[in-house]
Structures are given as structure tokens and as C-alpha cells.
């Protein structure tokens, strides 16, 4: 069984990756790609929408039911933002009445591993009181990722 890297080893791994990309140091400002990604994911409705779409393509009405209590206006704004970020795609079917379906792009699907690791990290730092809910959420993410 492989031993998990220590915090210091992980830190060095991240710093090595940054150096390999040609950056000398980390500067998280408004022009930083990390800042941009974090701000996108930090939005109230982004993660619930992405987690719902990780289960498969959805119509707007399905998303409204699953990402409750999001308002139709906020859902549309979130979907537009995610489409502009190329995390989801919108497919319009030529039927009457019009039918629109949203699904994750390859870029959006690429978040699967990162989100799974983020949920694992969240569970590890969760208080005992919140652990049960966190474990249930993690199980749902793992089920979605499969």
C-alpha cells in the first residue's frame, strides 16, 4: 500500500508543478488563472449545478428541481456563466415546444477528480458534528463520478 505524501511533500509537488509551467512564484491576484477558477467555483449555485450535470445531461426543468431552491433567473445566469467558461454545453433540439439540454464538456468532466479530492479534504477537516453529513455528500459525489 502506497504511503500518502506528507503536507510538505504535497507543497513541494505543487511548487514543482508551478515551476515546470514557467512561473517563478505564486501570485494570486485578479489576473491569476487560479483566482479566476476559484471565483467561478465559489459562486453559490455553480457546484450544485455541476454536481447535478455529473450525473448526466439535464433539461432546465430537471436542474430547477435538483438544484433547489435556486430561482429560474439564478439558474439561467449560472448556466450562461458555466457555458461561457466552457464547462457545460447547451444543446437546443428543433422541436415544438423548444427543448434545451445541458451537459458537461470535456473540461467540465475534468473537474471530477478535483472535486472528489476537495470533498475528501472537506471530510477530513469537518467537525465530528458535521462528519455524518459530509460522508453522505462524499458518497453521493463518488457515486456520481462512477
Coordinates of N, CA and C in Angstrom, one line a residue, residues 16-24:
X16 N 6.6 22.5 -7.5 CA 7.3 21.9 -8.7 C 6.5 22.1 -10.0
X17 N 5.2 21.8 -9.8 CA 4.3 22.0 -11.0 C 4.3 23.4 -11.5
X18 N 4.3 24.4 -10.5 CA 4.2 25.8 -10.9 C 5.5 26.2 -11.6
X19 N 6.6 25.7 -11.1 CA 8.0 26.0 -11.7 C 8.0 25.4 -13.1
X20 N 7.6 24.1 -13.2 CA 7.6 23.5 -14.5 C 6.7 24.2 -15.5
X21 N 5.7 24.9 -15.1 CA 4.9 25.7 -16.0 C 5.5 27.0 -16.4
X22 N 6.7 27.3 -15.8 CA 7.4 28.5 -16.2 C 7.2 29.7 -15.2
X23 N 6.5 29.5 -14.1 CA 6.2 30.5 -13.2 C 7.2 30.5 -12.1
X24 N 7.7 31.6 -11.6 CA 8.7 31.7 -10.5 C 8.0 31.6 -9.2

